Coordinates of C-alpha atoms in Angstrom, one line a residue:
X187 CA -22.6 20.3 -7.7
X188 CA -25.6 20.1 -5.1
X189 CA -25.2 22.2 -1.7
X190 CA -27.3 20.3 0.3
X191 CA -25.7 18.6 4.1
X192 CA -25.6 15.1 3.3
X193 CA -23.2 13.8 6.3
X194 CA -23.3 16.1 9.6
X195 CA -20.4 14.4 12.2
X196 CA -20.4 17.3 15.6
X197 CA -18.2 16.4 18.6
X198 CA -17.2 12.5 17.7
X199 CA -14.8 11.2 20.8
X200 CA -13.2 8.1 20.5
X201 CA -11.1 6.3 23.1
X202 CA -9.2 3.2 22.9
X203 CA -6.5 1.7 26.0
X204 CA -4.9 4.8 26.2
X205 CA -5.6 6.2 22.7
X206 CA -7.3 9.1 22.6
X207 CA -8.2 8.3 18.4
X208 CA -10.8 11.2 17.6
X209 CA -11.1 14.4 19.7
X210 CA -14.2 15.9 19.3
X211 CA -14.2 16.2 15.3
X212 CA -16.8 17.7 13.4
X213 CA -17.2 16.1 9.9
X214 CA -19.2 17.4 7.1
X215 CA -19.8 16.3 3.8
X216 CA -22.3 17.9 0.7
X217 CA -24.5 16.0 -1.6
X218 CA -22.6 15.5 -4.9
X219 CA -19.4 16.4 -3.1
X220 CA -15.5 14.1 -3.5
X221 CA -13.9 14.6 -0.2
X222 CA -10.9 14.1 1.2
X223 CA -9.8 12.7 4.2
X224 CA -6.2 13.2 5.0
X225 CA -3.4 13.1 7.7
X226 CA -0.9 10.4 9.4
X227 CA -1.4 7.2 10.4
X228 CA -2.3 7.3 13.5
X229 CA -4.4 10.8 12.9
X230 CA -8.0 9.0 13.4
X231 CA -9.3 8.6 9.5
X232 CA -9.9 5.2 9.8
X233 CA -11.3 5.8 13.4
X234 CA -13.1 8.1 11.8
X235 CA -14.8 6.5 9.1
X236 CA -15.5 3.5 11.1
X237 CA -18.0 5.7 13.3
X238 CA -19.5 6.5 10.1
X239 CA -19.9 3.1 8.7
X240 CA -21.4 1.9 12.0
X241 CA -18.1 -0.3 13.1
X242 CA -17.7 1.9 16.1
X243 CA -19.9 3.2 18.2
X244 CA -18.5 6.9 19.6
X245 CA -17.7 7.6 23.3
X246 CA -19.3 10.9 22.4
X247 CA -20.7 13.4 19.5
X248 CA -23.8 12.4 16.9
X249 CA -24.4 11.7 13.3
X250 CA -26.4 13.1 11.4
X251 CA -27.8 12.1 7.4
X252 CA -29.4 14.0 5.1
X253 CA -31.1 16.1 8.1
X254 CA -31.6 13.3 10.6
X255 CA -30.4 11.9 13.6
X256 CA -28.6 8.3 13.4
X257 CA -27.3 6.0 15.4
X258 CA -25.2 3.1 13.9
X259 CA -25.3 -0.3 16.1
X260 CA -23.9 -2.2 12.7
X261 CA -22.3 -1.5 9.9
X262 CA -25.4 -3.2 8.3
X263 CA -27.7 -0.5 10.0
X264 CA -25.1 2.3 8.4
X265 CA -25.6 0.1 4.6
X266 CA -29.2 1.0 5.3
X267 CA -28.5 4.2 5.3
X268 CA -26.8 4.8 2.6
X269 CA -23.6 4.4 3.6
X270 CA -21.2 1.8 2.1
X271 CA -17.4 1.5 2.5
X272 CA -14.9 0.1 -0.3
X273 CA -11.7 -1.1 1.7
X274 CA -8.2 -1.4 0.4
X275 CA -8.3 -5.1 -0.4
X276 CA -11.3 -6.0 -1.8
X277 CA -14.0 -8.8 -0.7
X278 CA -14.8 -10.6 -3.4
X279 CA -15.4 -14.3 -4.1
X280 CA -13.1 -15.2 -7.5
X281 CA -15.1 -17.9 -8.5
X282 CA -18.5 -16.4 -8.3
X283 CA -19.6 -14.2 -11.1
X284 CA -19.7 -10.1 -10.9
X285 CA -23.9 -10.7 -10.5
X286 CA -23.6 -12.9 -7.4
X287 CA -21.0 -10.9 -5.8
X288 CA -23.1 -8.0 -6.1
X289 CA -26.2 -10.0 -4.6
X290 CA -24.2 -11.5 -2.0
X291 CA -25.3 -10.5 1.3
X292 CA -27.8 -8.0 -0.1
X293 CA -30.8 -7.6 2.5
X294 CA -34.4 -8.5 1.6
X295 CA -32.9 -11.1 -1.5
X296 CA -34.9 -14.6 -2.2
X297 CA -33.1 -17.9 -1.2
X298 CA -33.8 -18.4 -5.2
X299 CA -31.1 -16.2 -7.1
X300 CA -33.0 -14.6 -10.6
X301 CA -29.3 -14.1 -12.0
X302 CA -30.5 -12.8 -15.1
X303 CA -32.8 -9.8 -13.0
X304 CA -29.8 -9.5 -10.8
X305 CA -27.1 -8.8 -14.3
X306 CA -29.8 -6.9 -16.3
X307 CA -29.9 -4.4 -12.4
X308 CA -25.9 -4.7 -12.7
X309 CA -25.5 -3.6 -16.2
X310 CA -28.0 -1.2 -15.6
X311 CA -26.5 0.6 -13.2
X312 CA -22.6 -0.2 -14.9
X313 CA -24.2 2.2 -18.3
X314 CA -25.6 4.9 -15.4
X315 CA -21.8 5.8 -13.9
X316 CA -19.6 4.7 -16.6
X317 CA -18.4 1.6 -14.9
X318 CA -18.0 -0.7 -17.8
X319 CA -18.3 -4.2 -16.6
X320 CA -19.8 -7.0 -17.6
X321 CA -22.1 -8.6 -14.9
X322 CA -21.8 -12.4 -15.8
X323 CA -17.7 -12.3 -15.8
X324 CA -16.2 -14.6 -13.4
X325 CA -14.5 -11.8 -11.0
X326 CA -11.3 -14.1 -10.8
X327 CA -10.7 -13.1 -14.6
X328 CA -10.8 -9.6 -13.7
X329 CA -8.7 -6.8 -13.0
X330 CA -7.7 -5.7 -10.0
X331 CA -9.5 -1.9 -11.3
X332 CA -12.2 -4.2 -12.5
X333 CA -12.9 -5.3 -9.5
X334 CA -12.8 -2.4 -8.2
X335 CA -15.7 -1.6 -10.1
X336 CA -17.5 -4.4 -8.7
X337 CA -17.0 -3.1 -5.5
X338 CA -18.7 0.0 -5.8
X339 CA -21.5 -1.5 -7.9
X340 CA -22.2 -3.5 -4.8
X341 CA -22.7 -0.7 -3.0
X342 CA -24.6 1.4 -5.6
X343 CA -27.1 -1.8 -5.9
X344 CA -27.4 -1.5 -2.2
X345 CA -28.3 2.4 -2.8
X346 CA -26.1 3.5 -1.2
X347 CA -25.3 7.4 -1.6
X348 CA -22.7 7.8 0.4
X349 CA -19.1 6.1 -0.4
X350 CA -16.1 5.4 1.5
X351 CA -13.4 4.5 -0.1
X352 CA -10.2 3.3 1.8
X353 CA -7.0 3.8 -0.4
X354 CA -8.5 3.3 -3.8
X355 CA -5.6 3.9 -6.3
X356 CA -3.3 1.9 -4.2
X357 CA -3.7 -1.1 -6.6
X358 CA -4.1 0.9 -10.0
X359 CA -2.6 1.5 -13.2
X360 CA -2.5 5.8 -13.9
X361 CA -4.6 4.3 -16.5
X362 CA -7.0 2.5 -14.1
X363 CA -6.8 5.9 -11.8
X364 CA -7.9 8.2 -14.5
X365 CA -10.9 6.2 -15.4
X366 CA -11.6 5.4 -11.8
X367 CA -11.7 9.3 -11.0
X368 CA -13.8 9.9 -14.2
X369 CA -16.3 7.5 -12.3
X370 CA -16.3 9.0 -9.3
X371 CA -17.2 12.2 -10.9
X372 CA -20.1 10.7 -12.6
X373 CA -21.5 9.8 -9.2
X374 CA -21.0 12.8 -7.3
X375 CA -22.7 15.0 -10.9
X376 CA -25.5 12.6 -9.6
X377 CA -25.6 13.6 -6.1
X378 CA -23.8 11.0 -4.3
X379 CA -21.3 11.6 -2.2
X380 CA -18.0 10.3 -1.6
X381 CA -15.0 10.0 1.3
X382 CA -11.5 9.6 0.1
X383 CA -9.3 8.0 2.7
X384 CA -5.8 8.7 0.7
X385 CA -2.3 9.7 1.4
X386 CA -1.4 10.5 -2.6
X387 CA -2.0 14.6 -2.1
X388 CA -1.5 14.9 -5.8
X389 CA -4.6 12.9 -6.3
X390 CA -6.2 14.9 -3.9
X391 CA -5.7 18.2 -5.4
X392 CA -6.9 16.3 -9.0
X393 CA -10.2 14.8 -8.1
X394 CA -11.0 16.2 -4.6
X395 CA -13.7 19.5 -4.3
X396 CA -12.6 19.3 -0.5
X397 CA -10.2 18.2 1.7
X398 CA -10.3 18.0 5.9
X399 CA -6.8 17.4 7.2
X400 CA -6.9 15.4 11.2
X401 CA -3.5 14.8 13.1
X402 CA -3.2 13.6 16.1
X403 CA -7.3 12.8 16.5
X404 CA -8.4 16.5 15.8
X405 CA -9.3 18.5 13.1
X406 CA -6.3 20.8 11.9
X407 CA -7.5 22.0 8.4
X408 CA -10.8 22.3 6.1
X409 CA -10.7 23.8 3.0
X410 CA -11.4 23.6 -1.0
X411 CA -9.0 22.2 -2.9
X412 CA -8.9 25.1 -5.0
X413 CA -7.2 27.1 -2.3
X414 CA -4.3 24.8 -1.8
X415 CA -1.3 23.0 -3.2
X416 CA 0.9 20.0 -2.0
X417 CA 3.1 22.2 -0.1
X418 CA 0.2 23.4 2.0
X419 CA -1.7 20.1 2.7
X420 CA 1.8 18.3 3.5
X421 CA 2.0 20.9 6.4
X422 CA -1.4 20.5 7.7
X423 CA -0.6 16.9 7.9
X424 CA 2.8 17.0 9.5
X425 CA 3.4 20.2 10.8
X426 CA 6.7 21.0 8.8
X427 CA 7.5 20.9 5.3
X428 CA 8.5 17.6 3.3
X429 CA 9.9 17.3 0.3
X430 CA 8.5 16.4 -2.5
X431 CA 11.3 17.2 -5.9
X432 CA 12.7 14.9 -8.1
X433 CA 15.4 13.2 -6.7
X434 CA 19.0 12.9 -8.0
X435 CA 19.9 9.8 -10.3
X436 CA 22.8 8.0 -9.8
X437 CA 24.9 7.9 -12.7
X438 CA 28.4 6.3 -11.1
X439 CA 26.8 2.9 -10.6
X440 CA 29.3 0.2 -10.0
X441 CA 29.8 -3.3 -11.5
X442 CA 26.8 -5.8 -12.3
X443 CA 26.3 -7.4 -9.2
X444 CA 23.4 -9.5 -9.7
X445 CA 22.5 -11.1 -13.1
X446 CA 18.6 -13.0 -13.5
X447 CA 18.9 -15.0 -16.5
X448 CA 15.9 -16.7 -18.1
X449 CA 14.6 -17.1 -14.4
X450 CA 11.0 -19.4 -14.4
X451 CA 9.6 -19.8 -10.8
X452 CA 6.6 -21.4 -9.8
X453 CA 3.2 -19.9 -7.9
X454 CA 1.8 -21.4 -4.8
X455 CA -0.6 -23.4 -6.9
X456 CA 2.3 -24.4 -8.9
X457 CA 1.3 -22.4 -11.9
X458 CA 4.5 -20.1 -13.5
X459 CA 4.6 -16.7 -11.7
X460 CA 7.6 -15.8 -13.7
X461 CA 9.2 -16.8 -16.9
X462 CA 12.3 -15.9 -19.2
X463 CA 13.0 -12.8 -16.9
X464 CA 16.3 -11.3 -17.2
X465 CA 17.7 -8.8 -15.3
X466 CA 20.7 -6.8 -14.2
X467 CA 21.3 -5.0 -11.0
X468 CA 24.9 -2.9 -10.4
X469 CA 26.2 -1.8 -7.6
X470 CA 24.9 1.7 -6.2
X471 CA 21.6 1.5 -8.2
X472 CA 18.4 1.5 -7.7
X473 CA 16.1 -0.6 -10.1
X474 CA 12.2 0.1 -9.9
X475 CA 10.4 -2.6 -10.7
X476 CA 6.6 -1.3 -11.8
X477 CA 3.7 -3.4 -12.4
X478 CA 0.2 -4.0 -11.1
X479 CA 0.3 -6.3 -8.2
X480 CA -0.3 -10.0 -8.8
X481 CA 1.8 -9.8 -11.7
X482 CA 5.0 -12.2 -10.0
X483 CA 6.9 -9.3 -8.3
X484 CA 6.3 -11.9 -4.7
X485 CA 7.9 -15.1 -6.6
X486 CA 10.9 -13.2 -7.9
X487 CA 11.6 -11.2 -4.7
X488 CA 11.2 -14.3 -2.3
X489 CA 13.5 -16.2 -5.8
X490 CA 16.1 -14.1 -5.3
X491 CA 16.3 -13.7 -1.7
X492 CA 15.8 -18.0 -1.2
X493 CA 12.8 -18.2 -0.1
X494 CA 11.2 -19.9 -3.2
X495 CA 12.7 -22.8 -5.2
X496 CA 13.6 -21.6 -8.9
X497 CA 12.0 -23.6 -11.6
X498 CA 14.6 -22.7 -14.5
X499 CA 17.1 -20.1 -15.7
X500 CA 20.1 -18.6 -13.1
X501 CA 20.5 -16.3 -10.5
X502 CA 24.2 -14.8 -10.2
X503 CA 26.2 -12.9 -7.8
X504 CA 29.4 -11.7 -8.8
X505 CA 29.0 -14.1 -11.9
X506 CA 28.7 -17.1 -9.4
X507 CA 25.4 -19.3 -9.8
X508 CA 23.3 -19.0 -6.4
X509 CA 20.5 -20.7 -8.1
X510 CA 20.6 -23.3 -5.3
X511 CA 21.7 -21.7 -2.0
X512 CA 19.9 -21.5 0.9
X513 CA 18.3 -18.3 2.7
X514 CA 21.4 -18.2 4.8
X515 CA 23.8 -18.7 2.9
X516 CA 22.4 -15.3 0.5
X517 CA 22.0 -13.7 3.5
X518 CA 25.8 -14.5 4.2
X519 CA 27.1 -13.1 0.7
X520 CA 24.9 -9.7 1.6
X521 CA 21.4 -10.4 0.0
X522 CA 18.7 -8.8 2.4
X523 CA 15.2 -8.5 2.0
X524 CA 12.7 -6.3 3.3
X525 CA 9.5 -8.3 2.5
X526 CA 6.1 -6.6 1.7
X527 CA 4.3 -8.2 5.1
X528 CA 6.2 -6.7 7.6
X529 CA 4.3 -7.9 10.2
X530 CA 4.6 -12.0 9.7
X531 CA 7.3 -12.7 7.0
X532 CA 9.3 -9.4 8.8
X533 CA 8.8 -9.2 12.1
X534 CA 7.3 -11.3 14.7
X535 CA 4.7 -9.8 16.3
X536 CA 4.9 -10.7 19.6
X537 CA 8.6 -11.0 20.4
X538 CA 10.4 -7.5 21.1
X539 CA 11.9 -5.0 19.6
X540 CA 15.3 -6.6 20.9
X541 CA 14.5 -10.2 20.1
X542 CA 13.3 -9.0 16.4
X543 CA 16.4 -7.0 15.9
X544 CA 18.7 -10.0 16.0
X545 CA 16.4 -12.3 13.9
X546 CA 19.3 -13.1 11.6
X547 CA 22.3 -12.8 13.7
X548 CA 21.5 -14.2 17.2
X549 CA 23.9 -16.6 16.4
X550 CA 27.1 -14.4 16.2
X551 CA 29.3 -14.5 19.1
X552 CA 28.8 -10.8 20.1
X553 CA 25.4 -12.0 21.1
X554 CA 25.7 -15.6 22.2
X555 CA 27.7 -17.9 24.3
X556 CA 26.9 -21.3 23.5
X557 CA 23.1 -21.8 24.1
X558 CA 23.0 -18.5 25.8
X559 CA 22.4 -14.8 25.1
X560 CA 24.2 -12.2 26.0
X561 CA 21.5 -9.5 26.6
X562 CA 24.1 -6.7 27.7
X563 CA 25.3 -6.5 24.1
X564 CA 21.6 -7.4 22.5
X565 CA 20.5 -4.5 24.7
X566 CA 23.4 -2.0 23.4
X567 CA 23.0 -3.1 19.8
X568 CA 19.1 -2.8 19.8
X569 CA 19.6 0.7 21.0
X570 CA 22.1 1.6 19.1
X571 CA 20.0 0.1 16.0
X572 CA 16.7 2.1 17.0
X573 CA 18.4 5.5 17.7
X574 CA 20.6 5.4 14.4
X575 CA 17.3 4.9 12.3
X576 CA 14.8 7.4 14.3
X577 CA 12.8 4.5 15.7
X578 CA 10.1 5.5 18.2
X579 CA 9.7 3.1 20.7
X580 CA 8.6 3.3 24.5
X581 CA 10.6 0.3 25.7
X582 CA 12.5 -1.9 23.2
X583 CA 11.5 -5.0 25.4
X584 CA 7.6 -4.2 24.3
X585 CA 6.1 -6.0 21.3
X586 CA 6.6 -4.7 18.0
X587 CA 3.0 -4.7 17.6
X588 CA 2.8 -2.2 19.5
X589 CA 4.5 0.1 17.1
X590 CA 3.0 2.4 14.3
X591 CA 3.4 1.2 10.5
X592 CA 6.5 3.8 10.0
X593 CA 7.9 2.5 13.3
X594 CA 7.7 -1.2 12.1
X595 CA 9.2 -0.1 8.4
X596 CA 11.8 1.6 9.8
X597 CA 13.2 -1.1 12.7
X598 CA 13.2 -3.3 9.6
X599 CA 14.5 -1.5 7.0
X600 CA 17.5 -0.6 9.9
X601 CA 17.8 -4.5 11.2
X602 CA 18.7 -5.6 7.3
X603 CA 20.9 -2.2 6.9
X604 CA 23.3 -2.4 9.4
X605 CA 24.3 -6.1 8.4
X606 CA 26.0 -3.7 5.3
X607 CA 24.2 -5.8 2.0
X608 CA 25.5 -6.0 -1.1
X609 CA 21.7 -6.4 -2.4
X610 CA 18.8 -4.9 -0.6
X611 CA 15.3 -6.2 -1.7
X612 CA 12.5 -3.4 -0.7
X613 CA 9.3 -4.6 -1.0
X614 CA 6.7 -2.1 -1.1
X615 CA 8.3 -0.7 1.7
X616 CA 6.1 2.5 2.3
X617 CA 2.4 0.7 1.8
X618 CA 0.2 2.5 4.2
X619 CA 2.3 4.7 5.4
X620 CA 2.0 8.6 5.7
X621 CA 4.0 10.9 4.0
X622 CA 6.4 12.0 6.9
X623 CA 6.7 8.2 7.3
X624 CA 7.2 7.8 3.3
X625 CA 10.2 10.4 3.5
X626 CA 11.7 9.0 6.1
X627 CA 12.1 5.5 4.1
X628 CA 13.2 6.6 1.3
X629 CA 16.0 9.0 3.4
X630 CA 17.3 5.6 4.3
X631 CA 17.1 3.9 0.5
X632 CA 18.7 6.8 -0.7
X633 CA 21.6 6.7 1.9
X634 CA 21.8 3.0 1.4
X635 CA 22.6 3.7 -2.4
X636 CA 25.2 6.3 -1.6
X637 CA 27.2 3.9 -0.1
X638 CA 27.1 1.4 -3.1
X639 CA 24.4 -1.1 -2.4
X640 CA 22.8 -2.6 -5.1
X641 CA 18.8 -2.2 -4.7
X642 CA 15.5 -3.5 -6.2
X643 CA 12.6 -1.8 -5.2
X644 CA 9.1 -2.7 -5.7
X645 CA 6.6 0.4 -5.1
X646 CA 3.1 0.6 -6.2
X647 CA 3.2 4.5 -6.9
X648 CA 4.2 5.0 -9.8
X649 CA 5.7 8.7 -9.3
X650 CA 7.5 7.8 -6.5
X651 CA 9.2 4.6 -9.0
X652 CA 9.8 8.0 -11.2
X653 CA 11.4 9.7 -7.9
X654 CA 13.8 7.0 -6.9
X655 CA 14.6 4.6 -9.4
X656 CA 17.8 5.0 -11.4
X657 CA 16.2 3.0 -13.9
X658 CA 12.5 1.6 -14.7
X659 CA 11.6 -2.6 -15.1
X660 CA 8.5 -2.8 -16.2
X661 CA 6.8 -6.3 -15.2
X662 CA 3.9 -7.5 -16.8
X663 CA 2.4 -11.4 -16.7
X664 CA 5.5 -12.8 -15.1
X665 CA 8.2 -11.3 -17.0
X666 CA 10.3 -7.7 -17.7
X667 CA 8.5 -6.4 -20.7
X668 CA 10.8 -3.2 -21.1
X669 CA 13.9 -1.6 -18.5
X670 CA 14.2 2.4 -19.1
X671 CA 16.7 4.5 -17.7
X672 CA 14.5 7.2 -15.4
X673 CA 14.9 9.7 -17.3
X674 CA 13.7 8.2 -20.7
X675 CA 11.0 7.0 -19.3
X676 CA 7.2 8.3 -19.2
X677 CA 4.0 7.7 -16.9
X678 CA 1.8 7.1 -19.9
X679 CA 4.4 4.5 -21.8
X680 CA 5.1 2.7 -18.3
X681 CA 1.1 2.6 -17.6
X682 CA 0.3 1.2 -20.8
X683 CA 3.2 -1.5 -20.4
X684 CA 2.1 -2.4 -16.6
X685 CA -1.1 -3.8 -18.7
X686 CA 0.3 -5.4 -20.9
X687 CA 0.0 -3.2 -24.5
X688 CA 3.1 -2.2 -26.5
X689 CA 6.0 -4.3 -27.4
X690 CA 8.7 -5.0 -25.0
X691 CA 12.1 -3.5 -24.5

């Protein structure tokens, strides 16, 4: 690995409305360096990073690359300099070919595009790091680590040698992650260097040389990754230990509660999203549904909960049929969801932290009289409701927009709770959040289990599927290729299935 400065940040200050985001933080980075950014939400990566990338401009502090004074206006004057960022979801036209995303918006380009130039440059540079794509593939057809792949090509075209990447496993198979990090160690052998904005620490300590820990907008913690373990950067990041063990399986799990039975559903562009998928949940379980995203886990969440028409097959509860009723009526026989977009399908953003905790059941007579509210008991139930579940609000009559990502989880994973389900959907409940934020959802699953509820969970990491599931559903295409109970199961066999190879189960 080269030794030479290749990012120099000294004193960045950035304020927001009374957010004090990054407190004088010095930032530095090597040539043919992978490293880590870590800490909380709310700690000031992204804050950060946007500086860097020319998003923001700092109240304070200067930037410095490859020895010389910068001073971003754009994030197209940072691209000029060699720096490109690679967010979390990807910005990509399906319908256009890997080339012509990769030309798309380049500076200095003819009106005229010379595709075959532009896919002989791709290919190229795809043989250089080992990213093994083909150029004239139709990016719709690929996969979501495919196009990935064109992401960072877009950049490497650009020349960029500097790379941001927001989150990049998120979305992966541990196949897709292992290949991914094999790339990223091509490029930094070839002196670029490369920013990991992550919150998976044992990713960190795989593929990371070094790792700078910010909480609360400062820096807390520099070091090689050599020197530390999980233990250690979890208490740079939240100042108190976490843990981190396998958890216990449940092995008293009650009767069969819900029963999917050759279930088809449709897509939004009426295509089928899920076919011939059967399924059993018991009481006091927790079932772990793993598969890349995209392959139907929306259309058989928002299925079972009501929110989409069924197609074909059966839904049971309790051996009834459901197939037919209605969102309340679920919600009336103890089916509760907690939907992946918090913020929209969730929550409302701008009614209150009372008004959104009594979403479903404004309409009970504790809290209504006719056409009117009773706000004394809404009041005493909202509180109640945010100081049972650790909720940190200023004033429960603000917006819920104005909460943090682990604040927003947790007032909705408690609204759906304390309406005691019999079935509790979780929909990647803990995307984006930070680990003390992590920890403290999956507290509340766990406690939810102990008291008997029946629970499907969809998570994108994989280990923490192997953490809290009691048993493993493997989806793949729009159906369950395989079901393992936890402990029979492995990363590798999982992986493989969550693309599809191996027979089903």
């Amino acid at each position: 690995m080269q030794s030479s400065l290749m990012i120099e940040m000294n004193g960045i200050t950035k304020t927001f409305p009374g957010v004090m985001a990054n407190d004088a933080i010095s930032f530095q980075v090597q040539a043919g360096e992978i490293h880590a950014l870590l800490g909380e939400n709310g700690a000031g990566k992204s804050t950060l990073m946007s500086v860097l990338a020319g998003l923001y401009q700092p109240d304070a502090g200067n930037i410095s690359i490859k020895g010389k004074p910068v001073h971003f206006r754009s994030p197209r004057s940072a691209l000029a300099a060699g720096i490109g960022m690679i967010y979390q979801h990807f910005r990509l036209i399906d319908n256009f070919t890997v080339a012509e995303n990769i030309i798309l918006g380049a500076p200095g380009e003819e009106v005229v595009l010379h595709t075959r130039a532009i896919e002989d440059a791709a290919a190229r540079l795809s043989e250089k790091f080992g990213l093994d794509i083909d150029p004239a593939a139709k990016v719709g057809q690929l996969s979501l680590g495919e196009q990935q792949r064109v992401e960072i090509l877009k950049m490497l075209y650009r020349g960029c040698d500097i790379l941001i990447m927001d989150e990049p496993t998120t979305v992966l198979t541990p196949q897709e992650v292992k290949d991914l990090f094999v790339m990223l160690r091509k490029m930094a052998d070839q002196g670029k260097s490369i920013i990991l904005i992550t919150h998976k620490l044992n990713e960190v300590l795989e593929i990371a040389d070094t790792v700078t820990v910010l909480r609360k907008g400062k820096v807390v913690g520099n070091a090689r990754t050599a020197d530390l373990d999980e233990k250690t950067l979890t208490h740079m990041m939240v100042g108190r230990e976490v843990l981190h063990s396998q958890l216990e399986i449940n092995r008293q799990t009650g009767e069969k509660l819900i029963a999917l039975e050759n279930l088809k559903v449709l897509g939004d562009q009426g295509n089928i999203a899920v076919h011939d998928l059967n399924l059993e949940i018991r009481s006091g379980q927790i079932i772990g549904i793993a598969g890349v995203a995209g392959n139907g886990q929306r259309e058989l969440v928002e299925a079972i909960a009501g929110l989409r028409e069924t197609a074909g097959g059966n839904i049971y509860l309790d051996g009834q049929d459901i197939s037919k009723l209605g969102v309340g009526e679920r919600l009336a026989r103890g089916i509760n969801i907690v939907p992946e977009d918090r913020l929209g399908m969730g929550l409302v953003p701008n009614l209150s932290v009372m008004e959104n905790a009594i979403l479903h059941n404004y309409r009970k007579k504790e809290f209504s009289r006719g056409s009117f509210l009773n706000f004394k008991k809404i009041r005493a139930y909202t509180h109640k409701l945010v100081q049972d579940f650790d909720v940190s609000v200023a004033n429960i009559q603000h917006p819920v927009n104005y909460l943090s990502g682990g604040n927003l989880q947790k007032l909705l994973l408690g609204r759906e709770i304390s309406q005691e389900p019999r079935l509790l959907i979780a929909s990647y409940p803990v995307r984006g959040l930070d680990v003390a934020a992590t920890e403290a959802v999956f507290k509340l699953l766990l406690e939810e289990r102990a008291k008997g509820t029946a629970i499907l969970l969809i998570l994108e990491d994989l280990e923490d599927i192997f953490r809290l599931a009691d048993r493993i559903a493997v989806m793949y295409a729009g159906t369950i290729k395989a079901v393992f109970d936890v402990q029979e199961a492995d990363l590798e066999t999982v992986g493989l299935l969550m693309l599809g190879a191996g027979g089903e189960r």
